[in-house]
Coordinates of C-alpha atoms and ligand atoms in Angstrom, one line a residue:
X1 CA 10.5 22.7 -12.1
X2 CA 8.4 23.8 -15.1
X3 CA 5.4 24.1 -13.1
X4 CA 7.5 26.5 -11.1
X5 CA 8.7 28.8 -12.7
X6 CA 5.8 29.3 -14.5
X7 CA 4.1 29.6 -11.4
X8 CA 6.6 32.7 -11.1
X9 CA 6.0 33.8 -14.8
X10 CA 2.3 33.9 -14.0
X11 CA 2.2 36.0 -10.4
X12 CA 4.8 38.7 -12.6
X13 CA 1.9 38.8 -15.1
X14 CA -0.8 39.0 -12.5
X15 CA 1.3 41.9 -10.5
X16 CA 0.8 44.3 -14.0
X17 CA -2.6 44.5 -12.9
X18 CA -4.5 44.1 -16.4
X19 CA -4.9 40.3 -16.5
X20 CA -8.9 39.5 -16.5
X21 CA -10.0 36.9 -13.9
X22 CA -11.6 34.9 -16.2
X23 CA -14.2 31.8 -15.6
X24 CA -12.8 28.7 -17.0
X25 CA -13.2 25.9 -14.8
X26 CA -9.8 24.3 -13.6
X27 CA -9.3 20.8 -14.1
X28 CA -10.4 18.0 -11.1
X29 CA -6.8 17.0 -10.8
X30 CA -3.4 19.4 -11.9
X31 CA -0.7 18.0 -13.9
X32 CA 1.9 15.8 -12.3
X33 CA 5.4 14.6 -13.2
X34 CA 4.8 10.5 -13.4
X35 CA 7.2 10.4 -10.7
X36 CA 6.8 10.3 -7.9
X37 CA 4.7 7.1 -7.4
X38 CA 1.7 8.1 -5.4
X39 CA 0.9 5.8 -2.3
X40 CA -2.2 5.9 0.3
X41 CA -0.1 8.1 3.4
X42 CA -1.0 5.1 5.7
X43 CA 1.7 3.2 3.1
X44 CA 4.6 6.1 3.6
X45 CA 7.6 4.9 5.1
X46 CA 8.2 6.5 8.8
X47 CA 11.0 8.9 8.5
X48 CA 12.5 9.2 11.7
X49 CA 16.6 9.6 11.1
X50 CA 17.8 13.1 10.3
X51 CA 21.1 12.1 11.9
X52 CA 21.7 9.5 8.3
X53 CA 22.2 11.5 5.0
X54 CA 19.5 9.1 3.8
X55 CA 16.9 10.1 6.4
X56 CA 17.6 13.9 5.8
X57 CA 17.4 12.7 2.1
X58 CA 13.6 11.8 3.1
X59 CA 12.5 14.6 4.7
X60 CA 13.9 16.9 2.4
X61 CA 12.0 15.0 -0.7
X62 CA 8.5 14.8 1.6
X63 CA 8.9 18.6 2.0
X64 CA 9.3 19.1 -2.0
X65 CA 6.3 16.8 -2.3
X66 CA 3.9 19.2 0.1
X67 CA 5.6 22.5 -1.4
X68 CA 4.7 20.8 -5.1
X69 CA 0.7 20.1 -3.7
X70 CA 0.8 23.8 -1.9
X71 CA 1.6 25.2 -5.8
X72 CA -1.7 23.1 -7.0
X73 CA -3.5 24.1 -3.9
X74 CA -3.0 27.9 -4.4
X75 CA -3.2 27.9 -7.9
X76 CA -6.5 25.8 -7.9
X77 CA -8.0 28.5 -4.8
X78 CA -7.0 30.9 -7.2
X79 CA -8.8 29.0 -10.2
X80 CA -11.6 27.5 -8.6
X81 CA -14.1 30.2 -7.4
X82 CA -14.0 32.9 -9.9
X83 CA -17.7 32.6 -10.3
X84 CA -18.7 34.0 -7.1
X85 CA -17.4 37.6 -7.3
X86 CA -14.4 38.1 -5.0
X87 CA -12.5 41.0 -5.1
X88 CA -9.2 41.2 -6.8
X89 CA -7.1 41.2 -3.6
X90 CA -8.4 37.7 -3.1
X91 CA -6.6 36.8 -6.4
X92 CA -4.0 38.9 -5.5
X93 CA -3.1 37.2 -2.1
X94 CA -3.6 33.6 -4.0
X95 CA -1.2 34.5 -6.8
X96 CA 1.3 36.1 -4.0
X97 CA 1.1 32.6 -1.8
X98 CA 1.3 30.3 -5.5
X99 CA 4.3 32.4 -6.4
X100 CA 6.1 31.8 -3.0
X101 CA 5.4 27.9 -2.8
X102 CA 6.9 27.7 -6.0
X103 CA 10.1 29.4 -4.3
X104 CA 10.0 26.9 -1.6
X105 CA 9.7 23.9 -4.2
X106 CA 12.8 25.1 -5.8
X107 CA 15.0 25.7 -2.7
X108 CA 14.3 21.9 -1.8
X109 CA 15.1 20.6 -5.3
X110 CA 18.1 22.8 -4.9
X111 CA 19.3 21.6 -1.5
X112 CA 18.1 17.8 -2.6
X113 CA 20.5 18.1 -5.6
X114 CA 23.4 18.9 -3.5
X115 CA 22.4 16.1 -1.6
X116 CA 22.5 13.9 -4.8
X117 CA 19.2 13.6 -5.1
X118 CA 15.9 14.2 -7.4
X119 CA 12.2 15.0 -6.7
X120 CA 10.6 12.0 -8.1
X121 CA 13.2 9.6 -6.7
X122 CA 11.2 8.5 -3.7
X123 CA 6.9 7.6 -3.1
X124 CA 4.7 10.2 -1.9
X125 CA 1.6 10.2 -0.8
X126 CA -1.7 11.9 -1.9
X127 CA -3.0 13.5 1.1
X128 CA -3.2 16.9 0.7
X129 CA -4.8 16.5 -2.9
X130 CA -7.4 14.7 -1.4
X131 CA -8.2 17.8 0.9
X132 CA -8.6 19.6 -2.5
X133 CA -11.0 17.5 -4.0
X134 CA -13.4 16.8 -0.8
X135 CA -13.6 21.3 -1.0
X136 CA -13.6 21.7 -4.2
X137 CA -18.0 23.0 -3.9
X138 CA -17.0 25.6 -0.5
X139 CA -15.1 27.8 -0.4
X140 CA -14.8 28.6 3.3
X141 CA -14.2 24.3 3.5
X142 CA -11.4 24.7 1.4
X143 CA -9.9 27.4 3.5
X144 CA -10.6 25.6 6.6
X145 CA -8.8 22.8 5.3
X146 CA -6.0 24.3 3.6
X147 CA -4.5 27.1 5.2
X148 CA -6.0 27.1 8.2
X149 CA -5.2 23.0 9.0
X150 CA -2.8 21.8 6.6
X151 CA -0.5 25.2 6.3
X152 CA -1.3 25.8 10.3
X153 CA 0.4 22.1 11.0
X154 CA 3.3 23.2 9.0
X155 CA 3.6 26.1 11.8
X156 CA 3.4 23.4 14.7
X157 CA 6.3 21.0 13.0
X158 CA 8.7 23.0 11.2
X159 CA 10.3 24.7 13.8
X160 CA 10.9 21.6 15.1
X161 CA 12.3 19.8 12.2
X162 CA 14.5 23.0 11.5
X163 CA 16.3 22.5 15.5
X164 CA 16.8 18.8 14.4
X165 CA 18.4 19.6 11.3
X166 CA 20.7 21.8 12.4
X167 CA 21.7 19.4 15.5
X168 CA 22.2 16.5 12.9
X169 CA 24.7 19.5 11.7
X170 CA 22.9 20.5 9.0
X171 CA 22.5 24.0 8.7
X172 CA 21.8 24.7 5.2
X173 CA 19.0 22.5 5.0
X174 CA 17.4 24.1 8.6
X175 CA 18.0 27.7 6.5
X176 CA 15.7 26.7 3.7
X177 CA 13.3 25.9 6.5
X178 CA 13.5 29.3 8.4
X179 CA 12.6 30.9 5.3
X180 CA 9.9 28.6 4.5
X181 CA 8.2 28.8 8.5
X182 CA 8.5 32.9 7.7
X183 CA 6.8 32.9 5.0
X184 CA 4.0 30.0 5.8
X185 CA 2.7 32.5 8.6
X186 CA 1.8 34.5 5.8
X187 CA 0.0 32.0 4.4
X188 CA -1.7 31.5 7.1
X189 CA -2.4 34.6 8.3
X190 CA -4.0 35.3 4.3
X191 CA -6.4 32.5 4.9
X192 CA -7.6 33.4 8.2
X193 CA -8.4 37.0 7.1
X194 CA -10.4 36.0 3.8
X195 CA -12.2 33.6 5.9
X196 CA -13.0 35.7 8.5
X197 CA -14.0 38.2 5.6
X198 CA -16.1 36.0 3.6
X199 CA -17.9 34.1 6.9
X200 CA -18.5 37.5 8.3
X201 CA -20.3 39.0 4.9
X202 CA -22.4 36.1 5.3
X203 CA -23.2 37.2 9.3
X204 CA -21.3 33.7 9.8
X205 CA -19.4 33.5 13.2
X206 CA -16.0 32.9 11.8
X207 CA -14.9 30.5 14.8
X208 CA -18.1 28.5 14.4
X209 CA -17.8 28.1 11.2
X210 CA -14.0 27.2 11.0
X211 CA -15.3 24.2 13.7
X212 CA -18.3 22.9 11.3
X213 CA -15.9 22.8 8.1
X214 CA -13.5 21.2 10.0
X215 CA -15.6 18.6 11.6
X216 CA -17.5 18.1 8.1
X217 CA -14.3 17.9 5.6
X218 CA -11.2 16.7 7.5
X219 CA -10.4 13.7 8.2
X220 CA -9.2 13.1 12.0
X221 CA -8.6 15.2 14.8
X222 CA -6.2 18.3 14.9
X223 CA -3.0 17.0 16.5
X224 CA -1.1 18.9 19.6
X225 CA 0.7 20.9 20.3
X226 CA 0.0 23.7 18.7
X227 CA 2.6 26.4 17.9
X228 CA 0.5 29.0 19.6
X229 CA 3.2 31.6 19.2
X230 CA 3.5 31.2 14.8
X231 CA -0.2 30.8 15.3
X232 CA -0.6 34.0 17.0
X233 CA 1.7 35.6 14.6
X234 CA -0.6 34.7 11.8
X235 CA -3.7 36.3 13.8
X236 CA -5.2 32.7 14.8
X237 CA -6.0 32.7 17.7
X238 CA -6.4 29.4 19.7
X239 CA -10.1 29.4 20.4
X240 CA -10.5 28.5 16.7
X241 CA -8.7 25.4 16.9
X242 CA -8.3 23.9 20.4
X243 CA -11.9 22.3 20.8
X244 CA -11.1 20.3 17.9
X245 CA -7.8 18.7 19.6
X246 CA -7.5 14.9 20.1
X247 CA -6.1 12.3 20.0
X248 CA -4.0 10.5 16.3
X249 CA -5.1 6.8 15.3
X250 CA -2.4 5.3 17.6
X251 CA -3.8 6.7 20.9
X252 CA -0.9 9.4 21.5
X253 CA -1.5 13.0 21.6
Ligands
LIG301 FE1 5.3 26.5 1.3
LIG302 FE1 2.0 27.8 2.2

């Protein structure tokens, strides 16, 4: 929660327009409450039940736990590649995304604490740090594999997850998720355009590139279906993603 809000002190201090970018180079790892207890995601409970308070419990708690990495993941874009002279709309876009994963954090902690329960009270797993670390030399890697897989998954599923709330009859939770889907086509939409930007300033085809990066730095195949229509909305179009489709570890699609 501390990390969140100064996540939001930080973007009102950026938004004045006088804060230097600065070169000091962020740490490997951000700072982490000792709870929860990290686990390998192969050693992550399924969570299938919405329909149990406990199973919403779950899902609700996994969702703080990504919202809590997305806050380290757009502060350490933000951090990360001062060196190379982007312009100050890059920061500007970064800060803006930070700020709003920090408002998604704190609506789950919110809704878990009506539910009578604490971020930190279950395992998570370290996934989507691990995505940081393998980009943490390239730049158009990281934004391959951040916004444009990890955040662009989020389109595909939370709709989803949303519909099943509010059939397990709960709406308030589903709300939280609206506003969260809303907002993550944003965040989607941001890293597509910088990496278009930045590929084509190098005469890169943006496409191709997205494909190599992919390929080289992700782990797995990109999992159908896609939600073409959030996708679209974000200004990715499918050719980007769809030759890199297959199949998960367990042989479904
Ligand atoms: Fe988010
Ligand atoms: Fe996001």
């Amino acid at each position: 929660m501390a990390k969140a809000t100064a996540s939001h002190r930080l973007a009102a201090a950026w938004a004045k327009g006088t804060m230097p970018i600065g070169d000091v180079e962020p740490p490997p790892r951000s700072a982490r409450p000792l709870r929860p207890e990290l686990r390998p995601p192969r050693d992550m409970p399924k969570r299938r039940n919405f329909g149990s308070p406990a199973g919403r419990t779950a899902l609700l708690h996994a969702l703080a736990h990504i919202e809590l990495n997305a806050i380290d993941l757009a502060w350490d874009l933000v951090a990360r590649f001062t060196k190379i002279g982007l312009p100050r709309e890059f920061f500007d876009d970064w800060v803006g995304v930070a700020s709003e994963e920090a408002h998604h954090f704190l609506l789950l902690l919110a809704r878990l604490a009506e539910l009578g329960a604490r971020y930190g009270d279950l395992p998570a797993h370290d996934g989507l740090w691990e995505a940081a670390a393998a980009t943490a030399d390239d730049l158009l890697a990281r934004l391959a594999v951040v916004p444009l897989v990890l955040e662009a998954r989020g389109l595909d599923v939370t709709p989803e997850m949303a519909a099943r709330l509010e059939r397990a009859g709960d709406a308030q939770s589903a709300a939280i998720l609206h506003i969260i889907h809303e907002q993550e086509i944003g965040h989607v939409a941001i890293g597509r355009r910088w990496f278009d930007r930045l590929c084509r300033a190098q005469d890169l085809v943006p496409a191709e590139v997205f494909r190599d990066r992919v390929r080289r730095f992700f782990k797995g195949a990109l999992k159908p279906p896609f939600n073409q229509t959030a996708r679209a909305a974000a200004g990715f179009p499918s050719h980007y993603y769809e030759p890199l489709a297959g199949v998960d570890e367990a042989g479904e699609v």
